[in-house]
mmCIF file of C-alpha atoms in Angstrom:
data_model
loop_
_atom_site.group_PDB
_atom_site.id
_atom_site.type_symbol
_atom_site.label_atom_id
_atom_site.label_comp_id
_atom_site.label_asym_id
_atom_site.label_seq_id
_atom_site.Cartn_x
_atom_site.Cartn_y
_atom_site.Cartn_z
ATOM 1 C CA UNK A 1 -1.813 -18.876 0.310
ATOM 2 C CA UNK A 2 0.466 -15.879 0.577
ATOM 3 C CA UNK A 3 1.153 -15.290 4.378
ATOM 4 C CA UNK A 4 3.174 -12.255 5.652
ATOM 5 C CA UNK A 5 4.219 -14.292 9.158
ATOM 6 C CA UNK A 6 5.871 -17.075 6.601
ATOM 7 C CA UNK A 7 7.987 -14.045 5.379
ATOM 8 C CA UNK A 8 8.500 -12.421 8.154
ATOM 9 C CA UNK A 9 10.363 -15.942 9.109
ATOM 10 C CA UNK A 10 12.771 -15.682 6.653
ATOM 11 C CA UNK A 11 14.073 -12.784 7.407
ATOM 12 C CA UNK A 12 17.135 -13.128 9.164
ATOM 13 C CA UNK A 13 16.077 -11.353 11.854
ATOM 14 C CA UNK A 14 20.176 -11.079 13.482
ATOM 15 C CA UNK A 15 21.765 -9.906 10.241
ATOM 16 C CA UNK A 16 18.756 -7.345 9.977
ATOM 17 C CA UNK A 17 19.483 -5.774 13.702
ATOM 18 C CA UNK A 18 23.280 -5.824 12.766
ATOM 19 C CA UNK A 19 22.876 -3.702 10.089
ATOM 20 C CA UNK A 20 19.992 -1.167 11.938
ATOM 21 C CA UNK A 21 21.982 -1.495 15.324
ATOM 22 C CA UNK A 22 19.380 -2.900 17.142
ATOM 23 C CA UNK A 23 18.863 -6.048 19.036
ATOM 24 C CA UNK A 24 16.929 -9.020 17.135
ATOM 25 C CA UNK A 25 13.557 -8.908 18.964
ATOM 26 C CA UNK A 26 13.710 -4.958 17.971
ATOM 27 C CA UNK A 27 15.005 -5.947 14.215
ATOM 28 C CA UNK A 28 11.574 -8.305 14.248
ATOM 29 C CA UNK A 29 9.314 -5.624 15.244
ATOM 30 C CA UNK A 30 10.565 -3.394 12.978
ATOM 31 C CA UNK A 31 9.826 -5.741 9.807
ATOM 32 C CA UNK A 32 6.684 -6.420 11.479
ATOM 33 C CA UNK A 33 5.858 -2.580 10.298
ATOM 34 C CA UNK A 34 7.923 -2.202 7.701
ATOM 35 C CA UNK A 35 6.203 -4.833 5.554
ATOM 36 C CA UNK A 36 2.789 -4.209 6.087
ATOM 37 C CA UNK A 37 3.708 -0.688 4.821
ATOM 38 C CA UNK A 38 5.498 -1.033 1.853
ATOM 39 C CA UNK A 39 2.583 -3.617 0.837
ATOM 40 C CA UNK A 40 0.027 -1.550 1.224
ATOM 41 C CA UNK A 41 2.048 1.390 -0.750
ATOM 42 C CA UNK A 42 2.061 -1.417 -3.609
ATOM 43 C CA UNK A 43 -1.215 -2.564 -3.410
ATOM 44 C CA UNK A 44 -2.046 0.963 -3.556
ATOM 45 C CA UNK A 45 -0.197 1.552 -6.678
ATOM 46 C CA UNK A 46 -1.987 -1.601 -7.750
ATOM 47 C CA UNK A 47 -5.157 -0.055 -8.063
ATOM 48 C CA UNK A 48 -5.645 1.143 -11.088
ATOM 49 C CA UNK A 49 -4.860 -1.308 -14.439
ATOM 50 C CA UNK A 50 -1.852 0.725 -15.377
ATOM 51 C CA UNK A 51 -0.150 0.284 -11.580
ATOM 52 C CA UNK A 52 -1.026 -2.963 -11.476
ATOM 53 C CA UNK A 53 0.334 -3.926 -14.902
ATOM 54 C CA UNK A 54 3.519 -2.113 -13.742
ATOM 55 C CA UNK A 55 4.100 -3.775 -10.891
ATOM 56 C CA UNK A 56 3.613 -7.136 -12.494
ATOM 57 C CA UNK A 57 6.507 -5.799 -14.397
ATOM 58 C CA UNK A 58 8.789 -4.555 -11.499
ATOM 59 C CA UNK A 59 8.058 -8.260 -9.945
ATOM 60 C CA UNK A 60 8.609 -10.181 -13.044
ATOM 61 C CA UNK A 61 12.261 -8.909 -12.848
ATOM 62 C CA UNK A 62 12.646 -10.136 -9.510
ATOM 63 C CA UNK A 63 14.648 -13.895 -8.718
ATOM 64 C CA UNK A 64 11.459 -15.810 -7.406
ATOM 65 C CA UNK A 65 14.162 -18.212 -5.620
ATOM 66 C CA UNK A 66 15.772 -15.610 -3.584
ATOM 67 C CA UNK A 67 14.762 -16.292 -0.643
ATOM 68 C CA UNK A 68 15.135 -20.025 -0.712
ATOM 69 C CA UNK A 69 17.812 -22.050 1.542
ATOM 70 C CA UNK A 70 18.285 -18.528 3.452
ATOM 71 C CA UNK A 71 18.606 -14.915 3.147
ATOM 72 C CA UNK A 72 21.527 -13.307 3.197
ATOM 73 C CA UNK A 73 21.102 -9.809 4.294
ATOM 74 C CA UNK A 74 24.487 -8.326 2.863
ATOM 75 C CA UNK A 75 23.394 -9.793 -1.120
ATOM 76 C CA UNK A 76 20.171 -7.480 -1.283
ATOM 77 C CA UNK A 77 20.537 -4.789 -3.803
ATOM 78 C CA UNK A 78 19.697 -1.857 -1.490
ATOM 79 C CA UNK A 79 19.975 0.445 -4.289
ATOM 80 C CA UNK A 80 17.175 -1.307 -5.888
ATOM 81 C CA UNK A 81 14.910 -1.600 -2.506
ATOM 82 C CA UNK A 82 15.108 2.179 -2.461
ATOM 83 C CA UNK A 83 13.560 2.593 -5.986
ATOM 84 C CA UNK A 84 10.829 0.158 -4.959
ATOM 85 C CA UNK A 85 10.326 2.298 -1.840
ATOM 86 C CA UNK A 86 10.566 5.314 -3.320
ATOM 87 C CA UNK A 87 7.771 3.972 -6.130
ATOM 88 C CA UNK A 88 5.586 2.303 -3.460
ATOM 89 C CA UNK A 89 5.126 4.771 -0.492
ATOM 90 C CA UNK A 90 6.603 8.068 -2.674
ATOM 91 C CA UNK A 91 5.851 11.347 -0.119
ATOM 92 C CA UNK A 92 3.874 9.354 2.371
ATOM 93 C CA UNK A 93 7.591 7.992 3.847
ATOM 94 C CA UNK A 94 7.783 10.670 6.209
ATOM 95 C CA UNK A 95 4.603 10.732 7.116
ATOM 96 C CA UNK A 96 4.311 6.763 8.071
ATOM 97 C CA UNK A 97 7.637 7.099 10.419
ATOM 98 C CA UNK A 98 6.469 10.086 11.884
ATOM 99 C CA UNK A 99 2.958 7.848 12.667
ATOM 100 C CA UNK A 100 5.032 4.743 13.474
ATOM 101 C CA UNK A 101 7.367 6.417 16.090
ATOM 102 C CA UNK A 102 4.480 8.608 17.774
ATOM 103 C CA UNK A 103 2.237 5.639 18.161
ATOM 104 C CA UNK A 104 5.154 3.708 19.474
ATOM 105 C CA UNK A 105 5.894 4.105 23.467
ATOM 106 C CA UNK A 106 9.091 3.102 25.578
ATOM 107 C CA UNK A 107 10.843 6.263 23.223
ATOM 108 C CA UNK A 108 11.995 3.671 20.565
ATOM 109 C CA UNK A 109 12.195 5.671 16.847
ATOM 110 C CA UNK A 110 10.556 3.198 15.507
ATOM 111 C CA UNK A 111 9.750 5.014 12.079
ATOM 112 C CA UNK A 112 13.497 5.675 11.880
ATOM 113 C CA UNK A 113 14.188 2.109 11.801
ATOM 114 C CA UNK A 114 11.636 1.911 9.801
ATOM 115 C CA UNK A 115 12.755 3.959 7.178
ATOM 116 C CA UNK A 116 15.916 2.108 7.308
ATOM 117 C CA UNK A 117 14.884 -1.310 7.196
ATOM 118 C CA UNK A 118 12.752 -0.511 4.054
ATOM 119 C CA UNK A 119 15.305 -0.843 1.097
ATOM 120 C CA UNK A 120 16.689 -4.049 2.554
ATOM 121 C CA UNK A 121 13.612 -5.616 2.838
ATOM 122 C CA UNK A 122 12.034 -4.160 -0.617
ATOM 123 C CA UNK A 123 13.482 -6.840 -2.750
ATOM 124 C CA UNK A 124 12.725 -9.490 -0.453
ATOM 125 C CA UNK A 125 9.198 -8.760 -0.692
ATOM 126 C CA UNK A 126 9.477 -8.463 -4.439
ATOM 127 C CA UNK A 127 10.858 -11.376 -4.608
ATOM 128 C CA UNK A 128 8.174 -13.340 -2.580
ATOM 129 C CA UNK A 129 5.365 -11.902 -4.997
ATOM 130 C CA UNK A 130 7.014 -13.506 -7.421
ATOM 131 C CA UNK A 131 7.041 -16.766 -6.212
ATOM 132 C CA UNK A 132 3.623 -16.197 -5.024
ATOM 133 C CA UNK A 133 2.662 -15.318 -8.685
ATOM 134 C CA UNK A 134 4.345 -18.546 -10.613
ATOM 135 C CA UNK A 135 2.394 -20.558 -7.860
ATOM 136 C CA UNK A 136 -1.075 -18.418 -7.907
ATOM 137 C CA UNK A 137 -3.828 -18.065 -10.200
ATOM 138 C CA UNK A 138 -5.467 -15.599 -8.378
ATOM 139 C CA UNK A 139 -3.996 -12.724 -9.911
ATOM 140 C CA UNK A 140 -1.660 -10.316 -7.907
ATOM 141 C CA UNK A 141 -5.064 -8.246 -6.238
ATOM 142 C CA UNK A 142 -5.201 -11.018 -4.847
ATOM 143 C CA UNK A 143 -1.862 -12.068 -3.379
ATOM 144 C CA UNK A 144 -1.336 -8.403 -1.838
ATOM 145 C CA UNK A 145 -4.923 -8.715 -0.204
ATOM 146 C CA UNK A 146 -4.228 -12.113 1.329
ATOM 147 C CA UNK A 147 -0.726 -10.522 2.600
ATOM 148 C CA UNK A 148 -2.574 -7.434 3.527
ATOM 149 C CA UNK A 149 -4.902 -9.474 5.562
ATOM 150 C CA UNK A 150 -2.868 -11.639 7.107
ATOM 151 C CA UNK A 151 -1.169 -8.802 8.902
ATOM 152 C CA UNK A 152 -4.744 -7.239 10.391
ATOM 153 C CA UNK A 153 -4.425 -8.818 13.500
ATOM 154 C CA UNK A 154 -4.874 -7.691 16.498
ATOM 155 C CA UNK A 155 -2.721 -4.857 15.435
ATOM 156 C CA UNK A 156 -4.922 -2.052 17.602
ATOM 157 C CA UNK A 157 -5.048 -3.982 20.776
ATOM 158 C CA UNK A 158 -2.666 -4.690 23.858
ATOM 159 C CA UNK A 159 -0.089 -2.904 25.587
ATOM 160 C CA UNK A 160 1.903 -0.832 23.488
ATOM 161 C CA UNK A 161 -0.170 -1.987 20.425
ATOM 162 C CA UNK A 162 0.366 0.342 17.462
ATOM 163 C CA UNK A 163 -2.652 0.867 14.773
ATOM 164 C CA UNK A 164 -1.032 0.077 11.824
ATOM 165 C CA UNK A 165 -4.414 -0.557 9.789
ATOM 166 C CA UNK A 166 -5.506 2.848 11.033
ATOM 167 C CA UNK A 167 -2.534 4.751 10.220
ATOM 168 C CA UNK A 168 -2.236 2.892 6.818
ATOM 169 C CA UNK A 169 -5.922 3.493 6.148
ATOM 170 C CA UNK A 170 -5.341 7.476 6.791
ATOM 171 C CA UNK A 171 -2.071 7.703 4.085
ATOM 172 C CA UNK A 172 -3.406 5.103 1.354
ATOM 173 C CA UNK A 173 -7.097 4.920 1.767
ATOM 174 C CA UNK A 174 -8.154 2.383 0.459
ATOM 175 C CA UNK A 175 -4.957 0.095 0.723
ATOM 176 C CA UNK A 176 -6.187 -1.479 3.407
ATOM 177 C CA UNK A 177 -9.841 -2.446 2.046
ATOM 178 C CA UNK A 178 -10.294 -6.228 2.803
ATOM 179 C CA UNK A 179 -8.023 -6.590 6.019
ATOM 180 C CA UNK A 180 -9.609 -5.658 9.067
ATOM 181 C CA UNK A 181 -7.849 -5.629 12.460
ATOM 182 C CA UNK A 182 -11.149 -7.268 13.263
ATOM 183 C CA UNK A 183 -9.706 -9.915 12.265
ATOM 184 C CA UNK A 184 -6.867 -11.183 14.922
ATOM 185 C CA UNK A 185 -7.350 -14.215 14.405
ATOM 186 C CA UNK A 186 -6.869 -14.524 10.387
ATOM 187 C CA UNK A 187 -4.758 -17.256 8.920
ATOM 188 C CA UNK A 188 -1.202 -16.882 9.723
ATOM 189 C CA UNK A 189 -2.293 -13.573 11.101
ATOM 190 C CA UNK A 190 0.448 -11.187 12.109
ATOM 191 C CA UNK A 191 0.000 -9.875 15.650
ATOM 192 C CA UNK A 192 2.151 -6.444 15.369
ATOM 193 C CA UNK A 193 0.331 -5.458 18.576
ATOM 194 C CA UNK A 194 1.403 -8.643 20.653
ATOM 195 C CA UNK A 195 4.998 -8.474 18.869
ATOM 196 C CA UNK A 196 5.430 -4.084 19.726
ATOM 197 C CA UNK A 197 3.599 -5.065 22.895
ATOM 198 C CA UNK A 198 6.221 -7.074 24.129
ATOM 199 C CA UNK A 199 8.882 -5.185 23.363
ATOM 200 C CA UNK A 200 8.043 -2.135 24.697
ATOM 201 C CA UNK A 201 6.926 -3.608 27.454
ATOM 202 C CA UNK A 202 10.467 -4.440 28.634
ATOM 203 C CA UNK A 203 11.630 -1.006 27.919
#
């Protein structure tokens, strides 16, 4: 079952700070928004027959081994992760850092890094929906809403806890149908509000 905490794993979490200028445990918060975002801004585009057959495209032309023995941070195709931004979250970009970094205390610009860490980690999600969809017969509806669910939890509670599902909800609508933040406890859940909680809470 797709599961946005196994990808969040391999992201080289390091590399990633290097190249935003932040310290690790910031670098992991930051994917911990970033890929919730750009996944519902896909599953978004997904909705409709057309979007969805597109994106089956766009991920067809993606390497579906990647990500395996290791990511290497510096062989993404930024160029690349910006068209996939650009196509998944289009006008609502600077609207979702300006949410991020106003629901996020301790004065961190967290939908700067946001925005930054977005076209690095664009093909790495593409490329994990492919190898979710040459090992799923589900269809990809159903890969993004497994992904999509897996990162509802807990997301609106603790200190510094950001409501990602609630400011997701408000750009996409429905983009966020099937993953509650009721649900902290979902499988391989992703707890964004225990993750931002703990960092800010140092700060």
């Amino acid at each position: 079952m797709a599961d946005l905490n196994e990808l969040l794993k391999m992201i080289p979490l390091e590399q990633l700070g290097a190249k935003l200028g932040v310290d690790a445990e910031t670098a992991r918060a930051t994917a911990s928004a970033a890929l919730p975002s750009l996944l519902a801004g896909l599953n978004s585009n997904a909705s409709s027959p057309e979007g969805e057959e597109a994106l089956n495209s766009a991920i067809a032309q993606h390497d579906a081994t990647f990500l395996d023995g290791g990511v290497d941070i510096d062989a993404v195709d930024t160029e690349d992760g910006q068209k996939i931004v650009q196509h998944a979250l289009g006008g609502n970009q600077d609207a979702l850092a300006a949410s991020l970094t106003s629901a996020a205390p301790g004065g961190i610009d967290l939908g700067g890094l946001v925005k930054k860490a977005l076209p690095i980690l664009a093909p790495l999600v593409m490329s994990y929906l492919a190898k979710q969809a040459s090992n799923s017969s589900g269809g990809l509806g159903s890969i993004l809403g497994g992904l999509l669910g897996s990162a509802g939890g807990n997301t609106a509670q603790g200190a510094g806890g950001i409501d990602l599902g609630g400011i997701l909800g408000g750009l996409f609508g429905g983009a966020q149908q099937g993953s509650s933040t009721a649900n902290p406890q979902g499988a391989g859940g992703l707890d964004l509000g225990g993750i931002l909680g703990g960092l800010f809470g140092k700060k």
